[in-house]
PDB file of C-alpha atoms in Angstrom:
ATOM      1  CA  MET A 196       0.000   0.000   0.000  1.00 48.00           C
ATOM      2  CA  LYS A 197       2.800   2.381   0.919  1.00 51.00           C
ATOM      3  CA  ARG A 198       4.562   1.692  -2.391  1.00 49.00           C
ATOM      4  CA  ARG A 199       1.377   2.389  -4.329  1.00 47.00           C
ATOM      5  CA  ILE A 200       0.946   5.793  -2.645  1.00 45.00           C
ATOM      6  CA  ILE A 201       4.575   6.737  -3.286  1.00 48.00           C
ATOM      7  CA  PHE A 202       4.301   5.588  -6.916  1.00 39.00           C
ATOM      8  CA  THR A 203       1.100   7.607  -7.389  1.00 42.00           C
ATOM      9  CA  VAL A 204       2.690  10.756  -5.923  1.00 41.00           C
ATOM     10  CA  ILE A 205       5.773  10.384  -8.145  1.00 47.00           C
ATOM     11  CA  LEU A 206       3.620   9.757 -11.226  1.00 39.00           C
ATOM     12  CA  CYS A 207       1.485  12.846 -10.530  1.00 41.00           C
ATOM     13  CA  ALA A 208       4.589  14.983 -10.055  1.00 41.00           C
ATOM     14  CA  ALA A 209       6.092  13.712 -13.335  1.00 38.00           C
ATOM     15  CA  VAL A 210       2.879  14.431 -15.257  1.00 39.00           C
ATOM     16  CA  ASN A 211       2.747  17.959 -13.815  1.00 43.00           C
ATOM     17  CA  ILE A 212       6.368  18.635 -14.766  1.00 41.00           C
ATOM     18  CA  ILE A 213       5.922  17.336 -18.321  1.00 42.00           C
ATOM     19  CA  SER A 214       2.675  19.236 -18.903  1.00 41.00           C
ATOM     20  CA  ALA A 215       4.195  22.449 -17.516  1.00 43.00           C
ATOM     21  CA  GLN A 216       7.058  22.194 -19.990  1.00 49.00           C
ATOM     22  CA  THR A 217       4.880  21.750 -23.072  1.00 56.00           C
ATOM     23  CA  THR A 218       2.032  24.109 -22.190  1.00 77.00           C
ATOM     24  CA  ALA A 219       2.203  27.359 -24.093  1.00 77.00           C
ATOM     25  CA  PRO A 220       2.629  30.440 -21.919  1.00 88.00           C
ATOM     26  CA  THR A 221      -0.026  33.095 -22.319  1.00 91.00           C
ATOM     27  CA  MET A 222       0.793  36.404 -23.965  1.00 92.00           C
ATOM     28  CA  ALA A 223       0.232  38.178 -20.641  1.00 93.00           C
ATOM     29  CA  GLU A 224       2.875  35.962 -18.997  1.00 93.00           C
ATOM     30  CA  VAL A 225       5.292  36.575 -21.870  1.00 92.00           C
ATOM     31  CA  LEU A 226       4.758  40.358 -21.717  1.00 93.00           C
ATOM     32  CA  LYS A 227       5.326  40.354 -17.947  1.00 94.00           C
ATOM     33  CA  GLN A 228       8.668  38.581 -18.441  1.00 93.00           C
ATOM     34  CA  MET A 229       9.793  40.796 -21.340  1.00 93.00           C
ATOM     35  CA  PRO A 230      13.032  42.586 -20.397  1.00 93.00           C
ATOM     36  CA  ASP A 231      12.838  46.379 -20.237  1.00 90.00           C
ATOM     37  CA  SER A 232      15.804  46.525 -22.634  1.00 91.00           C
ATOM     38  CA  LEU A 233      13.592  45.148 -25.446  1.00 90.00           C
ATOM     39  CA  LEU A 234      10.847  47.691 -24.825  1.00 89.00           C
ATOM     40  CA  PRO A 235      12.611  50.740 -23.356  1.00 90.00           C
ATOM     41  CA  TYR A 236       9.526  52.961 -23.731  1.00 86.00           C
ATOM     42  CA  LEU A 237       7.812  51.200 -20.851  1.00 93.00           C
ATOM     43  CA  THR A 238       8.749  50.151 -17.341  1.00 94.00           C
ATOM     44  CA  HIS A 239       7.867  46.727 -15.959  1.00 94.00           C
ATOM     45  CA  ASN A 240       5.076  48.336 -13.915  1.00 95.00           C
ATOM     46  CA  ASP A 241       3.690  50.053 -17.022  1.00 94.00           C
ATOM     47  CA  LYS A 242       3.348  46.655 -18.729  1.00 94.00           C
ATOM     48  CA  LEU A 243       1.665  45.155 -15.660  1.00 94.00           C
ATOM     49  CA  ASP A 244      -0.728  48.121 -15.429  1.00 94.00           C
ATOM     50  CA  MET A 245      -1.684  47.800 -19.092  1.00 94.00           C
ATOM     51  CA  ILE A 246      -2.487  44.090 -18.665  1.00 93.00           C
ATOM     52  CA  ASP A 247      -4.556  44.822 -15.532  1.00 94.00           C
ATOM     53  CA  TYR A 248      -6.447  47.716 -17.176  1.00 93.00           C
ATOM     54  CA  LEU A 249      -7.373  45.654 -20.218  1.00 90.00           C
ATOM     55  CA  GLY A 250      -8.412  42.755 -17.966  1.00 88.00           C
ATOM     56  CA  ALA A 251     -10.739  45.148 -16.122  1.00 92.00           C
ATOM     57  CA  ASN A 252     -12.247  46.380 -19.444  1.00 91.00           C
ATOM     58  CA  MET A 253     -10.628  49.776 -19.005  1.00 92.00           C
ATOM     59  CA  LYS A 254      -8.578  51.740 -21.522  1.00 93.00           C
ATOM     60  CA  ALA A 255      -5.091  50.207 -21.235  1.00 93.00           C
ATOM     61  CA  GLU A 256      -3.130  53.435 -21.634  1.00 94.00           C
ATOM     62  CA  VAL A 257      -0.101  54.590 -19.630  1.00 95.00           C
ATOM     63  CA  THR A 258       2.346  57.468 -19.779  1.00 94.00           C
ATOM     64  CA  ASN A 259       5.592  56.133 -21.234  1.00 92.00           C
ATOM     65  CA  LYS A 260       9.147  57.145 -20.288  1.00 93.00           C
ATOM     66  CA  LEU A 261       9.161  59.878 -22.951  1.00 91.00           C
ATOM     67  CA  GLY A 262       6.030  61.513 -21.544  1.00 93.00           C
ATOM     68  CA  GLY A 263       3.748  60.316 -24.345  1.00 93.00           C
ATOM     69  CA  LYS A 264       0.894  57.830 -24.235  1.00 95.00           C
ATOM     70  CA  SER A 265       1.308  54.124 -24.950  1.00 95.00           C
ATOM     71  CA  ALA A 266      -1.603  51.699 -25.146  1.00 96.00           C
ATOM     72  CA  LEU A 267      -2.170  47.972 -25.116  1.00 95.00           C
ATOM     73  CA  ASP A 268      -4.837  47.771 -27.821  1.00 94.00           C
ATOM     74  CA  SER A 269      -5.625  44.058 -27.600  1.00 93.00           C
ATOM     75  CA  ILE A 270      -4.313  40.913 -25.976  1.00 92.00           C
ATOM     76  CA  SER A 271      -5.324  37.251 -26.209  1.00 92.00           C
ATOM     77  CA  THR A 272      -3.652  34.045 -25.132  1.00 91.00           C
ATOM     78  CA  ASP A 273      -1.282  34.082 -28.123  1.00 90.00           C
ATOM     79  CA  TYR A 274      -1.355  37.607 -29.636  1.00 93.00           C
ATOM     80  CA  LEU A 275      -1.065  41.246 -28.648  1.00 94.00           C
ATOM     81  CA  HIS A 276      -1.160  44.616 -30.386  1.00 95.00           C
ATOM     82  CA  MET A 277       0.398  47.634 -28.675  1.00 96.00           C
ATOM     83  CA  THR A 278       0.689  51.258 -29.768  1.00 95.00           C
ATOM     84  CA  LEU A 279       3.831  52.858 -28.342  1.00 94.00           C
ATOM     85  CA  ASN A 280       3.160  56.275 -29.909  1.00 92.00           C
ATOM     86  CA  GLU A 281       1.541  57.743 -33.028  1.00 91.00           C
ATOM     87  CA  THR A 282       4.129  56.157 -35.321  1.00 92.00           C
ATOM     88  CA  VAL A 283       5.275  52.935 -33.601  1.00 93.00           C
ATOM     89  CA  THR A 284       3.234  49.776 -33.068  1.00 93.00           C
ATOM     90  CA  ILE A 285       4.209  46.331 -31.847  1.00 94.00           C
ATOM     91  CA  GLU A 286       2.519  43.027 -32.581  1.00 94.00           C
ATOM     92  CA  MET A 287       3.551  39.817 -30.851  1.00 93.00           C
ATOM     93  CA  GLY A 288       2.481  36.234 -31.351  1.00 91.00           C
ATOM     94  CA  ILE A 289       3.358  32.935 -29.701  1.00 89.00           C
ATOM     95  CA  ALA A 290       3.813  29.760 -31.736  1.00 83.00           C
ATOM     96  CA  ALA A 291       5.026  26.259 -30.991  1.00 81.00           C
ATOM     97  CA  THR A 292       8.457  25.359 -32.364  1.00 76.00           C
ATOM     98  CA  ALA A 293       9.157  22.136 -34.248  1.00 71.00           C
ATOM     99  CA  LYS A 294      12.176  21.462 -32.030  1.00 71.00           C
ATOM    100  CA  MET A 295      13.030  22.536 -28.523  1.00 69.00           C
ATOM    101  CA  THR A 296      15.148  25.711 -28.565  1.00 65.00           C
ATOM    102  CA  ALA A 297      18.627  25.957 -27.041  1.00 66.00           C
ATOM    103  CA  ASP A 298      17.202  27.279 -23.753  1.00 61.00           C
ATOM    104  CA  SER A 299      14.682  24.403 -23.469  1.00 69.00           C
ATOM    105  CA  CYS A 300      11.658  26.336 -24.714  1.00 76.00           C
ATOM    106  CA  HIS A 301       8.950  24.718 -26.824  1.00 83.00           C
ATOM    107  CA  HIS A 302       7.482  28.014 -28.056  1.00 84.00           C
ATOM    108  CA  ALA A 303       8.741  31.105 -29.842  1.00 85.00           C
ATOM    109  CA  VAL A 304       7.630  34.724 -29.698  1.00 89.00           C
ATOM    110  CA  CYS A 305       7.451  36.654 -32.952  1.00 90.00           C
ATOM    111  CA  VAL A 306       7.786  40.429 -32.497  1.00 93.00           C
ATOM    112  CA  ILE A 307       6.849  42.755 -35.351  1.00 92.00           C
ATOM    113  CA  THR A 308       7.697  46.406 -34.764  1.00 92.00           C
ATOM    114  CA  THR A 309       6.247  48.836 -37.293  1.00 92.00           C
ATOM    115  CA  TYR A 310       7.611  52.366 -37.666  1.00 92.00           C
ATOM    116  CA  GLY A 311       6.454  55.320 -39.704  1.00 88.00           C
ATOM    117  CA  LYS A 312       3.423  57.137 -40.890  1.00 82.00           C
ATOM    118  CA  PRO A 313       2.238  57.044 -43.678  1.00 82.00           C
ATOM    119  CA  ALA A 314       5.191  55.152 -45.222  1.00 83.00           C
ATOM    120  CA  MET A 315       5.672  52.209 -42.881  1.00 87.00           C
ATOM    121  CA  GLU A 316       8.575  49.880 -42.289  1.00 91.00           C
ATOM    122  CA  SER A 317       8.586  46.820 -40.062  1.00 89.00           C
ATOM    123  CA  THR A 318      11.183  44.685 -38.353  1.00 90.00           C
ATOM    124  CA  LEU A 319      10.638  41.037 -37.510  1.00 89.00           C
ATOM    125  CA  LYS A 320      12.455  39.283 -34.663  1.00 91.00           C
ATOM    126  CA  PHE A 321      12.037  35.929 -32.993  1.00 89.00           C
ATOM    127  CA  TYR A 322      12.662  35.143 -29.339  1.00 90.00           C
ATOM    128  CA  THR A 323      12.219  32.137 -27.112  1.00 85.00           C
ATOM    129  CA  THR A 324       9.701  32.518 -24.300  1.00 85.00           C
ATOM    130  CA  LYS A 325      12.705  33.177 -22.035  1.00 87.00           C
ATOM    131  CA  TRP A 326      13.458  36.216 -24.250  1.00 89.00           C
ATOM    132  CA  ASN A 327      16.653  34.925 -25.851  1.00 87.00           C
ATOM    133  CA  GLU A 328      16.922  35.882 -29.515  1.00 88.00           C
ATOM    134  CA  TRP A 329      16.193  32.890 -31.729  1.00 82.00           C
ATOM    135  CA  GLN A 330      16.735  32.190 -35.421  1.00 79.00           C
ATOM    136  CA  PRO A 331      14.259  29.824 -37.089  1.00 70.00           C
ATOM    137  CA  ALA A 332      15.824  26.835 -38.844  1.00 66.00           C
ATOM    138  CA  GLN A 333      14.173  27.814 -42.138  1.00 63.00           C
ATOM    139  CA  PRO A 334      14.276  31.372 -43.477  1.00 57.00           C
ATOM    140  CA  ILE A 335      11.018  33.257 -43.747  1.00 54.00           C
ATOM    141  CA  VAL A 336      10.142  34.221 -47.290  1.00 52.00           C
ATOM    142  CA  PRO A 337       8.213  37.529 -47.378  1.00 51.00           C
ATOM    143  CA  GLU A 338       6.328  36.545 -50.550  1.00 51.00           C
ATOM    144  CA  LYS A 339       4.728  33.666 -48.630  1.00 49.00           C
ATOM    145  CA  ILE A 340       3.525  35.993 -45.869  1.00 50.00           C
ATOM    146  CA  LEU A 341       2.326  39.080 -47.734  1.00 49.00           C
ATOM    147  CA  PRO A 342       0.945  39.410 -51.242  1.00 50.00           C
ATOM    148  CA  PRO A 343       3.083  41.456 -53.627  1.00 49.00           C
ATOM    149  CA  THR A 344       2.280  45.147 -53.451  1.00 50.00           C
ATOM    150  CA  CYS A 345       1.260  47.167 -56.420  1.00 51.00           C
ATOM    151  CA  PRO A 346       3.732  49.977 -57.268  1.00 51.00           C
ATOM    152  CA  ASP A 347       0.745  52.321 -57.686  1.00 50.00           C
ATOM    153  CA  SER A 348      -0.068  51.960 -53.989  1.00 46.00           C
ATOM    154  CA  TYR A 349       2.873  54.130 -52.957  1.00 44.00           C
TER     155      TYR A 349
END
């Protein structure tokens, strides 16, 4: 009987550890862990406030370090859209990786930062959920993501 109880406890602990490693973190958790060096406009408390405001169905707007307004426009379990100022927006998404990353993460965070108004330019970076920069094994081909633009649209 004693062995059965010990075995059951060990089995439950192993299942919890395995499921914790493969469960995707939520976007709120990822944003909370984001280093201030990657988003210097906002302090850690600003990010926490924005998440709390949006969770309370309030306008998720804070005063950033430059004295302007930054807003968390939307957040879900795997996506967020944030406006840092009139000309800079950030979109982030979480996706599972085919292989475990070097820092033992099973998911990657894609960060798209868009600058400019009206002519926009974006940067695309990948990170692990521990916020280490990560390079996908296969290059991303822009033509497969966005349709070709018409030269008349400029």
